[in-house]
Short mmCIF file of C-alpha atoms and ligand atoms in Angstrom, two decimals:
data_model
loop_
_atom_site.label_atom_id
_atom_site.label_comp_id
_atom_site.label_asym_id
_atom_site.label_seq_id
_atom_site.Cartn_x
_atom_site.Cartn_y
_atom_site.Cartn_z
CA UNK A 1 28.29 10.57 35.50
CA UNK A 2 26.66 9.37 32.31
CA UNK A 3 22.92 9.33 32.57
CA UNK A 4 20.06 8.65 30.22
CA UNK A 5 17.77 10.94 32.13
CA UNK A 6 16.23 13.54 29.88
CA UNK A 7 15.68 16.90 31.51
CA UNK A 8 12.30 18.53 31.71
CA UNK A 9 11.97 21.31 29.14
CA UNK A 10 11.46 24.60 30.96
CA UNK A 11 8.15 25.31 29.29
CA UNK A 12 6.71 22.01 30.43
CA UNK A 13 7.63 22.40 34.04
CA UNK A 14 6.36 25.96 34.03
CA UNK A 15 2.88 24.76 33.09
CA UNK A 16 2.55 22.37 35.99
CA UNK A 17 3.00 22.27 39.68
CA UNK A 18 5.95 19.91 40.04
CA UNK A 19 7.88 18.70 37.01
CA UNK A 20 7.38 15.49 35.09
CA UNK A 21 9.40 12.45 35.95
CA UNK A 22 11.25 11.66 32.72
CA UNK A 23 12.40 8.50 31.08
CA UNK A 24 15.29 7.08 33.05
CA UNK A 25 14.83 3.51 31.94
CA UNK A 26 14.36 3.78 28.21
CA UNK A 27 15.80 0.35 27.55
CA UNK A 28 12.85 -1.24 29.27
CA UNK A 29 10.31 -0.62 26.53
CA UNK A 30 12.30 -2.15 23.62
CA UNK A 31 12.95 -5.19 25.80
CA UNK A 32 9.24 -5.64 26.41
CA UNK A 33 8.49 -5.18 22.72
CA UNK A 34 11.11 -7.80 21.85
CA UNK A 35 9.46 -10.26 24.23
CA UNK A 36 6.05 -9.52 22.74
CA UNK A 37 7.37 -10.13 19.22
CA UNK A 38 8.94 -13.38 20.39
CA UNK A 39 5.70 -14.52 22.05
CA UNK A 40 3.71 -13.87 18.88
CA UNK A 41 6.29 -15.71 16.81
CA UNK A 42 6.29 -18.72 19.15
CA UNK A 43 2.52 -18.93 18.78
CA UNK A 44 2.62 -19.11 14.99
CA UNK A 45 1.73 -22.81 15.03
CA UNK A 46 -1.28 -22.16 17.27
CA UNK A 47 -2.47 -19.36 14.99
CA UNK A 48 -2.20 -21.76 12.05
CA UNK A 49 -4.11 -24.49 13.87
CA UNK A 50 -6.83 -22.06 14.86
CA UNK A 51 -7.14 -19.88 11.76
CA UNK A 52 -5.15 -21.56 8.96
CA UNK A 53 -3.04 -19.44 6.59
CA UNK A 54 -4.97 -16.31 7.59
CA UNK A 55 -3.60 -16.69 11.10
CA UNK A 56 -0.05 -17.01 9.84
CA UNK A 57 -0.41 -13.93 7.62
CA UNK A 58 -1.78 -11.97 10.56
CA UNK A 59 1.17 -13.13 12.67
CA UNK A 60 3.61 -11.81 10.03
CA UNK A 61 1.87 -8.46 9.73
CA UNK A 62 1.68 -8.02 13.50
CA UNK A 63 5.38 -8.78 13.93
CA UNK A 64 6.30 -6.39 11.17
CA UNK A 65 4.16 -3.65 12.78
CA UNK A 66 5.78 -4.19 16.16
CA UNK A 67 9.33 -4.38 14.77
CA UNK A 68 8.76 -1.03 13.09
CA UNK A 69 7.41 0.35 16.34
CA UNK A 70 10.50 -0.86 18.22
CA UNK A 71 12.72 0.82 15.68
CA UNK A 72 10.81 4.10 15.98
CA UNK A 73 11.09 3.89 19.73
CA UNK A 74 14.82 3.21 19.73
CA UNK A 75 15.55 6.05 17.34
CA UNK A 76 13.33 8.57 19.15
CA UNK A 77 10.92 9.08 16.25
CA UNK A 78 7.71 11.07 16.74
CA UNK A 79 4.86 9.08 18.23
CA UNK A 80 2.04 8.65 15.73
CA UNK A 81 -1.73 8.89 15.99
CA UNK A 82 -3.55 5.61 16.43
CA UNK A 83 -5.12 4.27 13.25
CA UNK A 84 -7.49 1.65 14.58
CA UNK A 85 -11.10 2.43 15.24
CA UNK A 86 -11.54 1.32 18.79
CA UNK A 87 -13.74 3.13 21.31
CA UNK A 88 -10.75 4.82 22.93
CA UNK A 89 -8.90 5.82 19.72
CA UNK A 90 -10.23 9.38 19.66
CA UNK A 91 -9.36 9.89 23.34
CA UNK A 92 -5.77 8.75 22.69
CA UNK A 93 -5.35 10.97 19.67
CA UNK A 94 -6.82 13.92 21.50
CA UNK A 95 -4.40 13.33 24.39
CA UNK A 96 -1.52 13.33 21.95
CA UNK A 97 -2.62 16.76 20.79
CA UNK A 98 -2.48 17.94 24.39
CA UNK A 99 1.06 16.61 24.67
CA UNK A 100 1.94 18.39 21.45
CA UNK A 101 0.71 21.70 22.82
CA UNK A 102 3.09 21.30 25.73
CA UNK A 103 6.15 20.79 23.52
CA UNK A 104 8.58 23.62 23.11
CA UNK A 105 8.99 25.26 19.69
CA UNK A 106 6.50 22.90 18.04
CA UNK A 107 8.90 19.94 18.36
CA UNK A 108 7.06 16.68 17.69
CA UNK A 109 6.05 14.50 20.61
CA UNK A 110 8.67 11.76 20.47
CA UNK A 111 9.54 8.69 22.51
CA UNK A 112 12.35 10.17 24.59
CA UNK A 113 11.12 13.73 24.82
CA UNK A 114 7.73 12.99 26.27
CA UNK A 115 6.65 12.17 29.79
CA UNK A 116 7.54 8.63 30.79
CA UNK A 117 4.01 7.89 31.97
CA UNK A 118 2.55 8.88 28.61
CA UNK A 119 4.97 6.97 26.36
CA UNK A 120 4.87 3.89 28.53
CA UNK A 121 1.05 3.75 28.37
CA UNK A 122 1.19 4.56 24.65
CA UNK A 123 3.44 1.56 23.98
CA UNK A 124 0.96 -0.85 25.56
CA UNK A 125 -1.85 0.68 23.54
CA UNK A 126 0.23 0.38 20.34
CA UNK A 127 0.76 -3.33 21.04
CA UNK A 128 -3.01 -3.60 21.12
CA UNK A 129 -3.31 -1.61 17.89
CA UNK A 130 -0.94 -4.07 16.22
CA UNK A 131 -3.26 -6.91 17.17
CA UNK A 132 -6.57 -5.16 16.58
CA UNK A 133 -5.52 -4.18 13.07
CA UNK A 134 -4.70 -7.80 12.34
CA UNK A 135 -7.62 -10.16 12.67
CA UNK A 136 -8.06 -13.07 13.18
CA UNK A 137 -5.40 -12.94 15.92
CA UNK A 138 -6.81 -9.69 17.34
CA UNK A 139 -7.96 -11.32 20.59
CA UNK A 140 -4.58 -12.82 21.42
CA UNK A 141 -3.28 -11.83 24.87
CA UNK A 142 0.48 -11.47 24.45
CA UNK A 143 0.97 -11.49 28.21
CA UNK A 144 -1.26 -14.42 29.07
CA UNK A 145 1.57 -16.98 29.38
CA UNK A 146 3.41 -14.90 31.97
CA UNK A 147 0.26 -14.26 34.01
CA UNK A 148 -0.63 -17.96 34.02
CA UNK A 149 2.89 -18.95 34.98
CA UNK A 150 2.93 -16.45 37.82
CA UNK A 151 -0.25 -17.97 39.19
CA UNK A 152 1.06 -21.54 39.08
CA UNK A 153 4.46 -20.62 40.52
CA UNK A 154 2.85 -19.20 43.62
CA UNK A 155 0.58 -22.17 44.38
CA UNK A 156 2.04 -22.81 47.82
CA UNK A 157 1.69 -19.21 48.88
CA UNK A 158 -1.88 -19.18 47.56
CA UNK A 159 -2.73 -22.35 49.44
CA UNK A 160 -1.31 -21.06 52.69
CA UNK A 161 -3.15 -17.76 52.30
CA UNK A 162 -6.50 -19.38 51.49
CA UNK A 163 -6.04 -21.78 54.42
CA UNK A 164 -5.27 -18.92 56.78
CA UNK A 165 -8.41 -17.07 55.74
CA UNK A 166 -10.78 -20.05 55.88
CA UNK A 167 -9.41 -21.17 59.23
CA UNK A 168 -9.92 -17.72 60.70
CA UNK A 169 -13.44 -17.43 59.33
CA UNK A 170 -14.53 -20.87 60.46
CA UNK A 171 -12.69 -21.24 63.74
CA UNK A 172 -13.02 -17.88 65.44
CA UNK A 173 -16.51 -17.54 66.86
CA UNK A 174 -17.76 -13.99 67.12
CA UNK A 175 -14.39 -12.28 66.82
CA UNK A 176 -14.08 -9.03 68.76
CA UNK A 177 -12.99 -5.79 67.13
CA UNK A 178 -9.33 -6.24 68.11
CA UNK A 179 -9.18 -9.68 66.53
CA UNK A 180 -10.78 -8.32 63.37
CA UNK A 181 -8.38 -5.39 63.30
CA UNK A 182 -5.35 -7.70 63.59
CA UNK A 183 -6.58 -9.86 60.73
CA UNK A 184 -7.44 -6.84 58.63
CA UNK A 185 -3.89 -5.50 58.99
CA UNK A 186 -2.51 -8.85 57.90
CA UNK A 187 -4.62 -9.09 54.77
CA UNK A 188 -3.93 -5.48 53.81
CA UNK A 189 -0.20 -6.12 54.14
CA UNK A 190 -0.36 -9.37 52.19
CA UNK A 191 -2.16 -7.48 49.44
CA UNK A 192 0.52 -4.79 49.66
CA UNK A 193 3.44 -7.19 49.28
CA UNK A 194 1.54 -9.08 46.61
CA UNK A 195 2.29 -6.00 44.53
CA UNK A 196 5.99 -6.72 44.72
CA UNK A 197 5.48 -8.72 41.53
CA UNK A 198 8.08 -11.30 42.39
CA UNK A 199 5.09 -13.54 42.95
CA UNK A 200 6.24 -14.68 46.30
CA UNK A 201 6.40 -12.46 49.32
CA UNK A 202 8.76 -14.75 51.14
CA UNK A 203 11.51 -12.11 51.32
CA UNK A 204 13.93 -14.14 49.24
CA UNK A 205 13.26 -17.58 50.74
CA UNK A 206 12.08 -20.41 48.52
CA UNK A 207 8.41 -20.53 47.76
CA UNK A 208 7.71 -23.87 49.39
CA UNK A 209 4.80 -25.12 51.47
CA UNK A 210 6.35 -23.86 54.71
CA UNK A 211 6.63 -20.34 53.35
CA UNK A 212 3.54 -18.56 54.52
CA UNK A 213 2.95 -15.04 53.21
CA UNK A 214 1.48 -14.21 56.60
CA UNK A 215 4.64 -15.26 58.45
CA UNK A 216 6.82 -12.92 56.40
CA UNK A 217 4.84 -9.85 57.39
CA UNK A 218 6.66 -8.88 60.56
CA UNK A 219 10.03 -8.98 58.76
CA UNK A 220 8.67 -6.74 56.04
CA UNK A 221 6.99 -4.23 58.36
CA UNK A 222 10.02 -1.91 58.54
CA UNK A 223 9.94 -1.42 54.77
CA UNK A 224 6.52 0.23 54.90
CA UNK A 225 7.41 3.91 54.72
CA UNK A 226 3.92 5.27 55.31
CA UNK A 227 1.37 3.06 57.00
CA UNK A 228 -2.12 4.56 57.19
CA UNK A 229 -3.90 1.24 57.64
CA UNK A 230 -5.40 2.44 60.94
CA UNK A 231 -7.09 5.27 59.01
CA UNK A 232 -8.42 2.82 56.45
CA UNK A 233 -9.80 0.72 59.29
CA UNK A 234 -11.42 3.78 60.86
CA UNK A 235 -13.02 4.73 57.56
CA UNK A 236 -14.56 1.26 57.33
CA UNK A 237 -15.66 0.90 60.93
CA UNK A 238 -17.06 4.44 61.09
CA UNK A 239 -19.91 3.07 59.01
CA UNK A 240 -20.64 0.44 61.64
CA UNK A 241 -21.20 3.19 64.16
CA UNK A 242 -23.45 5.13 61.80
CA UNK A 243 -25.71 2.19 61.00
CA UNK A 244 -27.85 2.20 64.16
CA UNK A 245 -28.43 -1.30 65.58
CA UNK A 246 -27.71 -2.86 62.22
CA UNK A 247 -23.98 -2.63 61.32
CA UNK A 248 -23.64 -0.99 57.92
CA UNK A 249 -20.88 -2.41 55.74
CA UNK A 250 -19.04 -0.23 53.27
CA UNK A 251 -18.99 -0.20 49.51
CA UNK A 252 -15.34 -0.78 48.67
CA UNK A 253 -13.88 -0.31 45.18
CA UNK A 254 -10.59 -2.04 44.43
CA UNK A 255 -8.71 -0.72 41.42
CA UNK A 256 -6.86 -3.90 40.60
CA UNK A 257 -3.30 -4.16 39.41
CA UNK A 258 -1.60 -7.46 38.61
CA UNK A 259 -2.92 -10.94 37.89
CA UNK A 260 -1.28 -14.00 39.46
CA UNK A 261 -0.45 -13.94 43.15
CA UNK A 262 -1.33 -10.27 43.65
CA UNK A 263 -4.89 -10.78 42.43
CA UNK A 264 -5.36 -13.65 44.89
CA UNK A 265 -4.18 -11.42 47.76
CA UNK A 266 -6.76 -8.81 46.73
CA UNK A 267 -9.50 -11.43 46.60
CA UNK A 268 -8.55 -12.67 50.05
CA UNK A 269 -8.74 -9.14 51.45
CA UNK A 270 -12.11 -8.63 49.75
CA UNK A 271 -13.42 -11.96 51.08
CA UNK A 272 -12.35 -11.01 54.61
CA UNK A 273 -14.01 -7.60 54.40
CA UNK A 274 -17.31 -9.02 53.16
CA UNK A 275 -17.31 -12.07 55.45
CA UNK A 276 -16.83 -10.06 58.64
CA UNK A 277 -19.22 -7.29 57.60
CA UNK A 278 -16.67 -4.52 57.03
CA UNK A 279 -17.91 -4.34 53.46
CA UNK A 280 -21.33 -5.06 52.10
CA UNK A 281 -20.07 -4.83 48.55
CA UNK A 282 -16.72 -4.99 46.77
CA UNK A 283 -16.41 -3.73 43.23
CA UNK A 284 -13.29 -4.82 41.34
CA UNK A 285 -12.01 -2.63 38.51
CA UNK A 286 -9.81 -4.19 35.85
CA UNK A 287 -8.37 -3.41 32.43
CA UNK A 288 -10.16 -3.65 29.09
CA UNK A 289 -7.14 -5.13 27.36
CA UNK A 290 -3.73 -6.58 28.30
CA UNK A 291 -1.77 -3.80 29.96
CA UNK A 292 1.62 -3.28 31.61
CA UNK A 293 2.50 -6.97 31.20
CA UNK A 294 0.60 -8.42 34.13
CA UNK A 295 -2.50 -6.30 34.80
CA UNK A 296 -5.83 -8.03 35.33
CA UNK A 297 -8.37 -8.24 32.52
CA UNK A 298 -11.85 -9.76 32.82
CA UNK A 299 -10.54 -12.98 31.29
CA UNK A 300 -7.75 -13.17 33.88
CA UNK A 301 -10.24 -12.49 36.67
CA UNK A 302 -12.62 -15.25 35.55
CA UNK A 303 -9.76 -17.66 34.84
CA UNK A 304 -8.32 -17.12 38.32
CA UNK A 305 -11.64 -17.81 40.04
CA UNK A 306 -12.12 -20.97 37.98
CA UNK A 307 -8.61 -22.21 38.77
CA UNK A 308 -9.15 -21.65 42.45
CA UNK A 309 -12.47 -23.49 42.51
CA UNK A 310 -10.88 -26.39 40.61
CA UNK A 311 -7.95 -26.73 43.01
CA UNK A 312 -7.33 -30.09 44.67
CA UNK A 313 -6.61 -28.30 47.89
CA UNK A 314 -9.72 -28.22 50.09
CA UNK A 315 -9.27 -24.73 51.56
CA UNK A 316 -8.21 -23.19 48.26
CA UNK A 317 -11.18 -24.67 46.50
CA UNK A 318 -13.47 -23.56 49.36
CA UNK A 319 -12.26 -20.00 48.73
CA UNK A 320 -13.06 -20.37 45.04
CA UNK A 321 -16.58 -21.62 45.79
CA UNK A 322 -17.18 -18.70 48.15
CA UNK A 323 -15.80 -16.17 45.64
CA UNK A 324 -18.01 -17.48 42.86
CA UNK A 325 -20.96 -17.19 45.25
CA UNK A 326 -20.04 -13.58 46.04
CA UNK A 327 -20.00 -12.85 42.32
CA UNK A 328 -23.30 -14.60 41.69
CA UNK A 329 -25.07 -12.93 44.58
CA UNK A 330 -23.73 -9.47 43.81
CA UNK A 331 -21.56 -8.88 46.91
CA UNK A 332 -18.69 -8.83 44.44
CA UNK A 333 -18.73 -7.45 40.93
CA UNK A 334 -16.21 -6.83 38.18
CA UNK A 335 -16.11 -3.60 36.17
CA UNK A 336 -13.96 -2.16 33.44
CA UNK A 337 -13.71 1.26 31.91
CA UNK A 338 -11.51 2.60 29.13
CA UNK A 339 -10.12 5.29 31.43
CA UNK A 340 -7.92 2.73 33.23
CA UNK A 341 -6.09 2.07 29.97
CA UNK A 342 -5.68 5.70 28.95
CA UNK A 343 -2.55 7.71 29.79
CA UNK A 344 -4.41 10.32 31.83
CA UNK A 345 -3.50 11.27 35.35
CA UNK A 346 -6.34 10.67 37.77
CA UNK A 347 -6.87 14.38 38.39
CA UNK A 348 -8.19 14.44 34.79
CA UNK A 349 -10.86 11.85 35.55
CA UNK A 350 -13.63 14.25 36.60
CA UNK A 351 -13.39 16.04 33.24
CA UNK A 352 -12.35 13.20 30.93
CA UNK A 353 -14.28 10.28 32.39
CA UNK A 354 -17.10 11.95 34.30
CA UNK A 355 -19.18 8.76 34.39
CA UNK A 356 -16.39 6.81 36.10
CA UNK A 357 -15.70 9.66 38.51
CA UNK A 358 -19.32 9.84 39.54
CA UNK A 359 -19.48 6.05 39.99
CA UNK A 360 -16.46 6.25 42.29
CA UNK A 361 -18.11 9.04 44.25
CA UNK A 362 -20.58 6.42 45.46
CA UNK A 363 -17.80 4.47 47.14
CA UNK A 364 -16.98 4.48 50.85
CA UNK A 365 -13.37 3.48 50.19
CA UNK A 366 -11.33 3.15 47.01
CA UNK A 367 -8.21 0.99 47.19
CA UNK A 368 -5.71 1.73 44.42
CA UNK A 369 -3.37 -1.19 43.98
CA UNK A 370 0.14 -0.88 42.66
CA UNK A 371 2.77 1.40 41.30
CA UNK A 372 1.18 2.58 38.07
CA UNK A 373 -1.93 3.70 39.92
CA UNK A 374 0.29 5.66 42.31
CA UNK A 375 2.01 7.35 39.39
CA UNK A 376 -1.36 8.31 37.95
CA UNK A 377 -2.63 9.51 41.33
CA UNK A 378 0.38 11.79 41.78
CA UNK A 379 0.80 12.69 38.11
CA UNK A 380 4.23 10.97 38.08
CA UNK A 381 5.91 14.27 38.96
CA UNK A 382 9.24 14.91 40.59
CA UNK A 383 7.58 15.93 43.86
CA UNK A 384 9.54 16.75 46.97
CA UNK A 385 9.10 13.73 49.22
CA UNK A 386 7.51 15.84 51.96
CA UNK A 387 4.70 17.15 49.74
CA UNK A 388 1.43 15.92 51.29
CA UNK A 389 -0.32 13.10 49.44
CA UNK A 390 -3.47 15.27 49.34
CA UNK A 391 -1.63 17.98 47.39
CA UNK A 392 -0.09 15.55 44.93
CA UNK A 393 -3.62 14.29 44.12
CA UNK A 394 -4.42 17.80 42.81
CA UNK A 395 -8.15 17.75 43.32
CA UNK A 396 -8.77 14.06 42.68
CA UNK A 397 -11.10 13.31 45.58
CA UNK A 398 -14.08 11.18 44.58
CA UNK A 399 -14.19 9.39 47.96
CA UNK A 400 -11.85 8.28 50.76
CA UNK A 401 -9.02 6.50 49.03
CA UNK A 402 -5.89 4.55 49.78
CA UNK A 403 -2.89 3.66 47.67
CA UNK A 404 -1.42 0.23 48.44
CA UNK A 405 1.82 0.16 46.54
CA UNK A 406 5.38 -1.13 46.49
CA UNK A 407 7.77 1.47 45.10
CA UNK A 408 8.97 0.80 41.54
CA UNK A 409 9.05 4.30 40.04
CA UNK A 410 10.72 7.59 40.93
CA UNK A 411 7.86 9.25 42.73
CA UNK A 412 7.07 9.31 46.43
CA UNK A 413 5.24 11.90 48.49
CA UNK A 414 3.98 12.20 52.05
CA UNK A 415 7.24 11.30 53.81
CA UNK A 416 8.61 12.84 57.01
CA UNK A 417 11.26 15.58 56.64
CA UNK A 418 14.63 13.92 56.07
CA UNK A 419 13.16 10.44 55.46
CA UNK A 420 13.70 10.52 51.70
CA UNK A 421 17.21 11.96 52.01
CA UNK A 422 18.18 9.27 54.53
CA UNK A 423 16.92 6.55 52.22
CA UNK A 424 18.73 8.05 49.22
CA UNK A 425 22.04 8.14 51.07
CA UNK A 426 21.69 4.54 52.24
CA UNK A 427 20.10 3.00 49.17
CA UNK A 428 20.07 5.17 46.04
CA UNK A 429 17.55 2.97 44.24
CA UNK A 430 15.03 2.81 47.11
CA UNK A 431 12.26 4.24 44.92
CA UNK A 432 12.60 1.64 42.19
CA UNK A 433 13.84 -1.61 43.75
CA UNK A 434 10.41 -2.81 44.92
CA UNK A 435 11.69 -3.29 48.47
CA UNK A 436 9.76 -0.42 50.04
CA UNK A 437 6.05 0.20 50.18
CA UNK A 438 3.32 2.57 51.28
CA UNK A 439 -0.26 2.33 52.50
CA UNK A 440 -1.26 5.94 51.96
CA UNK A 441 -4.73 7.21 52.79
CA UNK A 442 -6.61 10.35 51.89
CA UNK A 443 -10.06 11.33 53.05
CA UNK A 444 -11.51 14.37 51.26
CA UNK A 445 -14.33 14.95 53.67
CA UNK A 446 -12.12 14.90 56.76
CA UNK A 447 -9.32 17.03 55.35
CA UNK A 448 -11.36 19.78 53.77
O1 F6P B 1 8.81 -0.71 36.85
C1 F6P B 1 8.35 -0.62 35.57
C2 F6P B 1 6.93 -0.26 35.51
O2 F6P B 1 6.46 -0.37 34.22
C3 F6P B 1 6.60 1.07 36.07
O3 F6P B 1 6.73 2.06 35.18
C4 F6P B 1 5.20 0.86 36.48
O4 F6P B 1 4.79 1.87 37.28
C5 F6P B 1 5.32 -0.50 37.06
O5 F6P B 1 6.20 -1.17 36.29
C6 F6P B 1 4.08 -1.29 37.10
O6 F6P B 1 3.97 -1.75 38.36
P1 F6P B 1 2.59 -2.09 38.97
O7 F6P B 1 2.23 -3.39 38.40
O8 F6P B 1 2.84 -2.16 40.45
O9 F6P B 1 1.66 -0.98 38.63
MG1 MG B 2 0.74 -3.79 36.95
#
């Protein structure tokens, strides 16, 4: 069978436990670059209106830079050092050197012969380089249109979710622990399926008013391959028990993934946790610049809150008002760090971003949203499916953590013996079709 999968060079696999997952979808990156070029071109008029001829010149230079990049990518040319002078430039160039040291016979690090995780991250950083080197359009978010559209297309699902949350919080007086647990499971699962990226979690039905994300959950339950939500719940409620008469809420860190519907599902989960006292504080972590098409930046985060406050729908707007209050009063906060837009695996964090690692050590629970975070947690290796999640983390253990992820890339650990094989025989693309999901928990203190 013809395949575009590039094998792992022996020397590479010998240096690591597990072997790298290699580029199996190399057409994806040129397609994204083509869309980026098209978006910049379509905005030429706006650049002119905003910056005059300078804007148009910058548009031309940026397109030429990106067209060259696409050509280099398609012809497997060596990847080049970054030439801008951003705060993360040195870290990127140093990481390239590390990749170079892993290459056999001094071959250059090139687009098809390097780990998929690295080149994919590198492409998004190069898009940024193209813009940063070309003021005055350097602040342009090439993915903004798509993120905005995804938010507006899921209005009905957002309304029904916000309504569900507000009704629970206002109508149930003094909920007991079982009621809270049931709701918690629902909001965790909504946040999970929000990561499906099809912007509606209606399992293929139309995204109309009657389609409630909550109602789809029972149908989707069987697609959750590992469900550790009870452990996540225990980690949160253990703090209640330890707080004496006063219940102590947790500090929860959410490493965000996508803007649009997924972000709203994360905000709903965070609202629930704070409102019922499971969390005293939620810290959101986003990206410093546009990343992997739909990831949340500070601008996306602020824009989303403003849109929700401004909604004509009473319950949706009530959510927005509450969320802005959480931000103002410090129960919620937004953070970014360059590490989230570097190509490093998370087991490198303690050494390469010690400040971030030590901040995360102060957390009671870290929720990692999405597929890319899972790849970075597990190093994107070709692990056996039965390898324990703890082992795949390879020492990354700042605090109890949970990955909430739909499967879109060829890596999955922590399954039961035979589970992966069964899935492969029934559905060969089960790891990449976004249909399956995991809620996978790891607690360093308990497992040591
Ligand atoms: O599926 C393509 C891809 O770029 C993966 O490589 C990546 O892991 C994923 O998309 C991003 O998904 P998510 O937004 O869930 O991190
Ligand atoms: Mg993403």
